[in-house]
Short mmCIF file of C-alpha atoms in Angstrom, two decimals:
data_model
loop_
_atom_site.label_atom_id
_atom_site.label_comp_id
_atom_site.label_asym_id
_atom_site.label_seq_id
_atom_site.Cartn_x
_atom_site.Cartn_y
_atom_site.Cartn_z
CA UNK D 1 0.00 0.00 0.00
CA UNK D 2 3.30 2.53 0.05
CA UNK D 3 3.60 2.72 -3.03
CA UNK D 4 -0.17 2.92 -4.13
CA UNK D 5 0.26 6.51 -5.21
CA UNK D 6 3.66 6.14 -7.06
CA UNK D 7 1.71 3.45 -9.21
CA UNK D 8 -1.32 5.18 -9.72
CA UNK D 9 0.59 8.39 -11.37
CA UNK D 10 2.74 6.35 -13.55
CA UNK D 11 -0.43 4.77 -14.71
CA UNK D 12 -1.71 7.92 -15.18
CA UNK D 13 1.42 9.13 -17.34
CA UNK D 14 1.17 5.89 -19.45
CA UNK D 15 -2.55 6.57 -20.28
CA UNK D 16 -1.96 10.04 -21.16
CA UNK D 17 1.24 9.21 -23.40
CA UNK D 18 -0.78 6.23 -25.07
CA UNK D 19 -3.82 8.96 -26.18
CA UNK D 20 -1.15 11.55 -27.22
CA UNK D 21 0.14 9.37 -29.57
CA UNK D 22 -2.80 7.71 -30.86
CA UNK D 23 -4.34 10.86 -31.56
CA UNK D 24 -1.20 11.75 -33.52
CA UNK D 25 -1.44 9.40 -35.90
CA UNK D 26 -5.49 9.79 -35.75
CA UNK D 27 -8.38 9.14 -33.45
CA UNK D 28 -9.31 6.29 -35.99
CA UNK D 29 -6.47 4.76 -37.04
CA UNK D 30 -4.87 1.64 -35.07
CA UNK D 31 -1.97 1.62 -33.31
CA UNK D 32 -0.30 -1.75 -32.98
CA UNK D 33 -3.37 -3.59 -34.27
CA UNK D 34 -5.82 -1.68 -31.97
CA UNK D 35 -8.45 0.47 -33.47
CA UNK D 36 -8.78 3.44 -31.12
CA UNK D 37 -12.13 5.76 -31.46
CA UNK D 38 -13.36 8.69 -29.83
CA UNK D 39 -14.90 7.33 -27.11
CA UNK D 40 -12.48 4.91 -25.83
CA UNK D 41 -9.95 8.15 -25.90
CA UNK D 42 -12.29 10.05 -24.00
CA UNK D 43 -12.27 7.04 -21.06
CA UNK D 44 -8.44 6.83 -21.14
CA UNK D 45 -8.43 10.55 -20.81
CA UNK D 46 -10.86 10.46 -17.78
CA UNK D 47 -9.15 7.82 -16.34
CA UNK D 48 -5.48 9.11 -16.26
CA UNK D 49 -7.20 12.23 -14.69
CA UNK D 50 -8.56 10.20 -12.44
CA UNK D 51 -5.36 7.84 -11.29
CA UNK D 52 -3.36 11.08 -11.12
CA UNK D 53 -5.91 12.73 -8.75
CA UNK D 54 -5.67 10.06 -6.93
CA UNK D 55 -2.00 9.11 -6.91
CA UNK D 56 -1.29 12.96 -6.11
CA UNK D 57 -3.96 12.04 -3.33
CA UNK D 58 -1.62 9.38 -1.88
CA UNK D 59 1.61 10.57 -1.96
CA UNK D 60 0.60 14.33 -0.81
CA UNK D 61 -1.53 12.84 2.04
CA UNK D 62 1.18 10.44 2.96
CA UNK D 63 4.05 13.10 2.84
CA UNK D 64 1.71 15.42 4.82
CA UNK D 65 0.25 12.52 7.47
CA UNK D 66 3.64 11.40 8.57
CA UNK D 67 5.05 14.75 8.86
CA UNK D 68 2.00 15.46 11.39
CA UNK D 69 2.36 13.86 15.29
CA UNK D 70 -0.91 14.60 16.80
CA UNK D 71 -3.34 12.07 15.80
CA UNK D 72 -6.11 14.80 15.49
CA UNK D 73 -4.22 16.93 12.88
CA UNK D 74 -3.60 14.00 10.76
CA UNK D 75 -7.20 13.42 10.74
CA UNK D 76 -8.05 16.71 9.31
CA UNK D 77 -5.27 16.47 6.88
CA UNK D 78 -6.84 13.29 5.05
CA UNK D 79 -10.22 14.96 5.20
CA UNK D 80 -9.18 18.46 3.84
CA UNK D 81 -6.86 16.81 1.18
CA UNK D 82 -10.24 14.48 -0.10
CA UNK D 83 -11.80 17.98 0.02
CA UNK D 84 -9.41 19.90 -2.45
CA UNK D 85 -8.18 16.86 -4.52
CA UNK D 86 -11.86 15.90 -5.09
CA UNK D 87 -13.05 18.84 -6.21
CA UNK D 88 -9.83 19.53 -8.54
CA UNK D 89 -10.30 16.00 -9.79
CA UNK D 90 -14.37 16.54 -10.48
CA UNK D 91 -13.32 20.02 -12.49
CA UNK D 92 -10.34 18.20 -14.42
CA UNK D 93 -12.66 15.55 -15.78
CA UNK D 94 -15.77 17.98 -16.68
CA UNK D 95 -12.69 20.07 -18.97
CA UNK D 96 -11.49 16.71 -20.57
CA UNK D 97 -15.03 16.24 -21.19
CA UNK D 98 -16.05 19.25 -22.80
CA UNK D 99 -12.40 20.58 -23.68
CA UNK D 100 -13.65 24.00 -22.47
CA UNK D 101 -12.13 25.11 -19.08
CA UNK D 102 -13.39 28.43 -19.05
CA UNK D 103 -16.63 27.27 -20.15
CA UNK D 104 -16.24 24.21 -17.02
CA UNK D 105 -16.04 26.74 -14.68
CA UNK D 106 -18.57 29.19 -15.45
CA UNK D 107 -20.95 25.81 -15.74
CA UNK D 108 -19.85 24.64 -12.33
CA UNK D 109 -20.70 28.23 -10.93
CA UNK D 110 -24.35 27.75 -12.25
CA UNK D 111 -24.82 24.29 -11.24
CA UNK D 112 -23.43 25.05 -7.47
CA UNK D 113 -25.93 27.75 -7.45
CA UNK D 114 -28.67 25.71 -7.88
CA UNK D 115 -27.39 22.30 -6.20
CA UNK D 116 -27.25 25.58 -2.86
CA UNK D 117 -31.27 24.88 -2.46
CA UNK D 118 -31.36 21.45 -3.37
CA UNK D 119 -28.32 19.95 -1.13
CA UNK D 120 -28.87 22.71 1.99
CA UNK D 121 -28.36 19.46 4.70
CA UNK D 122 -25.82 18.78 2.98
CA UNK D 123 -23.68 21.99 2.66
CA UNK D 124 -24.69 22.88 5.60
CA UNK D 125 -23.08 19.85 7.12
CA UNK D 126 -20.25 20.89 4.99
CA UNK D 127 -19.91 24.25 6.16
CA UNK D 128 -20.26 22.61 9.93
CA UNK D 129 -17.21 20.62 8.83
CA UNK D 130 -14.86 23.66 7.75
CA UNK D 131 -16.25 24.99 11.34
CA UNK D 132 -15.28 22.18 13.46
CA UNK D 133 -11.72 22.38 11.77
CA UNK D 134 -11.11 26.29 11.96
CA UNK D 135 -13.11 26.48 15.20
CA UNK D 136 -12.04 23.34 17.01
CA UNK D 137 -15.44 23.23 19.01
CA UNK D 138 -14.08 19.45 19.65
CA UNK D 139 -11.72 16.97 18.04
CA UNK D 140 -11.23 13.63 17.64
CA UNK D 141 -11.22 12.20 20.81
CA UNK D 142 -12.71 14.54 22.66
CA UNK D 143 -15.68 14.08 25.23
CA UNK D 144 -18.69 15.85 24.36
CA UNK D 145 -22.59 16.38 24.96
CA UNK D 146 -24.41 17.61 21.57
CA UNK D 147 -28.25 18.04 21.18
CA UNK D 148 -29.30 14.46 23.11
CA UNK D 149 -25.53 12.52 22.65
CA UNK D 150 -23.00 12.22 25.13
CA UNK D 151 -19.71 10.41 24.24
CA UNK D 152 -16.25 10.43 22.68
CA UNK D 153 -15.79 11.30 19.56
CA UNK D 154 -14.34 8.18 17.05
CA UNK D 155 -14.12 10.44 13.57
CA UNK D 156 -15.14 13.66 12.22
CA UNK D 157 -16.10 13.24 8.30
CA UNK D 158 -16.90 16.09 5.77
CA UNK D 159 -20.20 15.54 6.72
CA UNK D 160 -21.11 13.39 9.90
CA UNK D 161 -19.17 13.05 13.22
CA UNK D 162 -19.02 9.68 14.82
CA UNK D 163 -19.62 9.60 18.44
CA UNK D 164 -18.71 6.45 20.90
CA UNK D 165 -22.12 6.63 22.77
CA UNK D 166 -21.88 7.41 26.87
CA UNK D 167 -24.96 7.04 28.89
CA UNK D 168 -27.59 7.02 26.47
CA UNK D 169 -30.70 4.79 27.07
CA UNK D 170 -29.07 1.30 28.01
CA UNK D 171 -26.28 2.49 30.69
CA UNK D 172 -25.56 5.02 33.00
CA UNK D 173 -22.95 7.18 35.09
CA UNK D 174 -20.82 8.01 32.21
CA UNK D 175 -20.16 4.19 31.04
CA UNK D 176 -20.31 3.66 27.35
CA UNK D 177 -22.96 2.02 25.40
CA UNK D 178 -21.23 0.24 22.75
CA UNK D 179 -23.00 2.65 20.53
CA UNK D 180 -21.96 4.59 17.41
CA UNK D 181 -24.02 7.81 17.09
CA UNK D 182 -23.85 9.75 13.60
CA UNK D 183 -24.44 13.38 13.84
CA UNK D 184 -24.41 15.63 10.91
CA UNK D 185 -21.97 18.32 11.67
CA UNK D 186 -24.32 20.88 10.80
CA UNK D 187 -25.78 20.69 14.18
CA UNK D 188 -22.85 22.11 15.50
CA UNK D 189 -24.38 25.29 13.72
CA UNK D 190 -27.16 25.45 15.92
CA UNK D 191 -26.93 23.30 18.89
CA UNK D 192 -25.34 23.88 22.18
CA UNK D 193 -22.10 21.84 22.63
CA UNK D 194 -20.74 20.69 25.69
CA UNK D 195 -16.52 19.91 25.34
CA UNK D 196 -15.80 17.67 28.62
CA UNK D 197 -12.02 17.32 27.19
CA UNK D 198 -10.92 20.83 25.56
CA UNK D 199 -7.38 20.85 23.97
CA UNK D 200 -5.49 22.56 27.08
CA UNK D 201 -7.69 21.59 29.55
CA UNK D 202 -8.14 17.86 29.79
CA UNK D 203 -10.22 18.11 33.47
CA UNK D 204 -13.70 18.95 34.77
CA UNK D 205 -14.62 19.78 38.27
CA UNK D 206 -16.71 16.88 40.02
CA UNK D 207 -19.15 17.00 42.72
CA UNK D 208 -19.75 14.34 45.19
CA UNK D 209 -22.25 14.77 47.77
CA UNK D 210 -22.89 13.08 50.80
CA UNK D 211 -26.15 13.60 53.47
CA UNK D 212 -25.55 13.69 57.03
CA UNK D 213 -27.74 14.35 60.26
CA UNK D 214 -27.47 17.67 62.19
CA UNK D 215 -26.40 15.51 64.96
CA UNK D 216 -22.92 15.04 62.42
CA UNK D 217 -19.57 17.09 64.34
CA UNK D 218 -19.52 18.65 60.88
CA UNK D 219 -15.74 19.99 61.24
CA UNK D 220 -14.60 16.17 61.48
CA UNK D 221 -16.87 15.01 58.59
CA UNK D 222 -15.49 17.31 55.97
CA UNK D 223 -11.82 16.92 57.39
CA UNK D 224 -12.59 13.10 56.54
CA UNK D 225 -13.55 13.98 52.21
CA UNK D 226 -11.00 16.57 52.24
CA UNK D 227 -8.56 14.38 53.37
CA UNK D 228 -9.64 11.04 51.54
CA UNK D 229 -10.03 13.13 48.67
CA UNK D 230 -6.48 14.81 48.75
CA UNK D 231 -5.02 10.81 49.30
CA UNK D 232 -6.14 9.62 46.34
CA UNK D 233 -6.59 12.77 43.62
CA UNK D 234 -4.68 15.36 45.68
CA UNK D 235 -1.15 15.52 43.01
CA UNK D 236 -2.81 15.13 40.29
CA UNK D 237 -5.38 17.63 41.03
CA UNK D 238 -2.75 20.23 41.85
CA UNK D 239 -1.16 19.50 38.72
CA UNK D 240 -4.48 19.87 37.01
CA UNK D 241 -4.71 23.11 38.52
CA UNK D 242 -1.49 24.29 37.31
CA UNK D 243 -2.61 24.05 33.59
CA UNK D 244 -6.19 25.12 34.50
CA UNK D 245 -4.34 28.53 35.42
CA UNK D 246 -2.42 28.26 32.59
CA UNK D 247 -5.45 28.65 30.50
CA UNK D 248 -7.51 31.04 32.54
CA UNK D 249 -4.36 33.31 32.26
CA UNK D 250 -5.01 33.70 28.41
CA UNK D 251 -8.89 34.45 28.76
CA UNK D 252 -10.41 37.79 30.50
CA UNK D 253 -12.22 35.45 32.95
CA UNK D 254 -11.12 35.64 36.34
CA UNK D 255 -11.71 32.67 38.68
CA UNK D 256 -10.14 31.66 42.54
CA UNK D 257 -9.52 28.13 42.02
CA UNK D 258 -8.34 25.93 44.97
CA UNK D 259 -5.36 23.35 44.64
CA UNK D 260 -6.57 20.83 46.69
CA UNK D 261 -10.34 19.48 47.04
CA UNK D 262 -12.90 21.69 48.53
CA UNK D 263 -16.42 20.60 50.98
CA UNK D 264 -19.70 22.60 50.67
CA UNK D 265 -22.27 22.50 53.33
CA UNK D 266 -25.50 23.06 52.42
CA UNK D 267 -28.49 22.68 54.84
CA UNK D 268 -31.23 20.99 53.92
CA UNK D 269 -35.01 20.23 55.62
CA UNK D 270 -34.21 17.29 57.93
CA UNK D 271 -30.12 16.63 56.68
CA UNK D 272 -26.85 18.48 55.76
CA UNK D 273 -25.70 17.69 52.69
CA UNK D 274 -21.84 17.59 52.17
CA UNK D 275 -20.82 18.29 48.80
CA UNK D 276 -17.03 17.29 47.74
CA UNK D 277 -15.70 19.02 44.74
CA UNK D 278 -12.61 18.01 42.76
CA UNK D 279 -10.83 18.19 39.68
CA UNK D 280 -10.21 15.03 37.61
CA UNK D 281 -9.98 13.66 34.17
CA UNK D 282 -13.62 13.07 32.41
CA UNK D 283 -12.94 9.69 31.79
CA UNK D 284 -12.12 8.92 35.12
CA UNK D 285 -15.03 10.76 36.96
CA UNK D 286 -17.01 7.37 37.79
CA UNK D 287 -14.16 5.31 39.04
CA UNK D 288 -12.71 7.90 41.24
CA UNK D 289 -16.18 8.77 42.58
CA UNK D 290 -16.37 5.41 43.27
CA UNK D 291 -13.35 5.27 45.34
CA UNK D 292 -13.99 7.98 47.01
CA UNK D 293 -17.25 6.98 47.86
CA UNK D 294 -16.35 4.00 49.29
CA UNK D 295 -13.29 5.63 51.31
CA UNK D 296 -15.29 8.40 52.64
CA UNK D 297 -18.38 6.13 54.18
CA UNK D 298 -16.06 3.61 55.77
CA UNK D 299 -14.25 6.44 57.83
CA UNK D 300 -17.82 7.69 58.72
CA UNK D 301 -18.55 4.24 59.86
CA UNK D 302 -15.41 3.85 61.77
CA UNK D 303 -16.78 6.97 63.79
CA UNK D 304 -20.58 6.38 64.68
CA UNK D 305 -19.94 8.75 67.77
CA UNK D 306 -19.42 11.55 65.24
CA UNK D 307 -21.08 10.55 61.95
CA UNK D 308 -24.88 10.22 61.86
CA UNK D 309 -26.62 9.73 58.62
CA UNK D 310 -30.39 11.11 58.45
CA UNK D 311 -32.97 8.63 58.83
CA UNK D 312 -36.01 10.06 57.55
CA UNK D 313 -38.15 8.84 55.05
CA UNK D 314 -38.67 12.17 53.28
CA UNK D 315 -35.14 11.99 52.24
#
């Protein structure tokens, strides 16, 4: 597969050479015993445009794609490079075809404006595309909520974006599906969208809340999720925060962040609820709120005499 490209432009060249010379001696005279007429030039000619398109295709994209390191950029190199060599290839073949460039491209203006109202999805999707790569709303890979889908996405196409389904009607707390969703990019157009995993920032800020009675000495019970939280997230939190800064420093917005992980209290009817809030990486929000779940409550348990829970049935 190297050397697809290579092959396909010397194919091309060989076409091209063969209909020069036939149509030196004459379109219908034979060339080595082969009667040649004006049709079958025409195919050659569309076909060498064709391979070369292509093999130009290849070895550009293949120059360009291993030049590139981040997966995401190579990804919108092989889509922008279908892009421009399709549409140069779809013009070259109309001008063999008609021998009229000038007259090819006037044509093509024409016909675009009318395909405008009867392909609007689908430029529209198009124009979503050139969006998502200028814009960079998300990328491949990213975690994102758009219209009803949650999940990562797998590919972004001139057209659709692929998304690795999270939640969705068969699962919960952030576990995938085993679900492709298509969405047309257009929707990014008009539709909120939700980027869990910006380029920069690759953390969200979790909450995990816990209810306790009044009767809870409420100094000792945070001290317990501040500390279990610090034990297990605490570095890489700080770390987190470092970058978070980072960013924050090159907006207008101005936030007081904390390095290490913070408890609410908020007072309810007939509890307090304690509400833990951390930084960590979107893809790891469920296991580390399991952990720290798990953490937190057997410390509580361990102290009876200063942990109650509430007990009422209104809860």
């Amino acid at each position: 597969m190297r050397h697809v490209g290579s092959v396909a432009l010397a194919l091309a060249v060989a076409l091209y050479a063969g209909v020069r010379l036939v149509r030196r001696f004459g379109a219908g005279e034979a060339l080595f015993g082969t009667a040649f007429g004006p049709a079958i030039l025409l195919v050659s000619s569309v076909a060498a445009v064709v391979l070369a398109t292509y093999g130009s295709y290849r070895l550009v994209g293949g120059f360009l794609v291993s030049h590139t390191e981040s997966k995401r950029r190579r990804h919108d190199t092989r889509n922008v490079l279908r892009l421009v060599f399709g549409a140069l290839g779809l013009i070259a073949c109309f001008g063999v075809v008609t021998r009229a460039w000038v007259s090819v491209l006037l044509s093509l203006g024409v016909v675009g404006f009318a395909v405008t109202f009867a392909l609007q999805g689908a430029l529209a999707s198009l124009i979503g595309w050139l969006y998502i790569v200028i814009k960079r709303p998300y990328a491949v890979g990213d975690r994102i909520a758009i219209e009803d889908t949650r999940g990562d996405v797998a590919s972004i196409d001139l057209f659709v974006t692929e998304v690795w389904e999270i939640d969705g009607e068969l699962v919960s707390t952030n576990q995938p599906s085993g679900r492709i969703v298509t969405v047309p990019n257009s929707v990014v157009l008009s539709s909120h969208v939700v980027n869990f995993h910006a380029e920069g920032v690759p953390y969200v800020w979790n909450e995990l809340s816990i209810q306790v009675a009044y009767e809870t000495d409420i100094d000792f019970a945070t001290g317990v999720m501040r500390e279990v939280a610090d034990d297990y997230l605490g570095d890489e939190m700080e770390a987190g925060i470092a970058t978070y800064r980072d960013r924050l420093a090159e907006t207008p917005v101005e936030l007081d962040v904390n390095d290490r992980p913070t408890v609410n209290v908020v007072q309810q009817e007939s509890w307090v609820e304690l509400r833990l809030r951390y930084l960590v990486h979107p893809r790891r929000g469920t296991r580390a709120r399991n952990a720290l779940y798990r953490d937190i409550l057997d410390r509580f348990n361990d102290n009876p005499d200063r942990v109650a829970f509430p007990v009422s049935r209104s809860r």
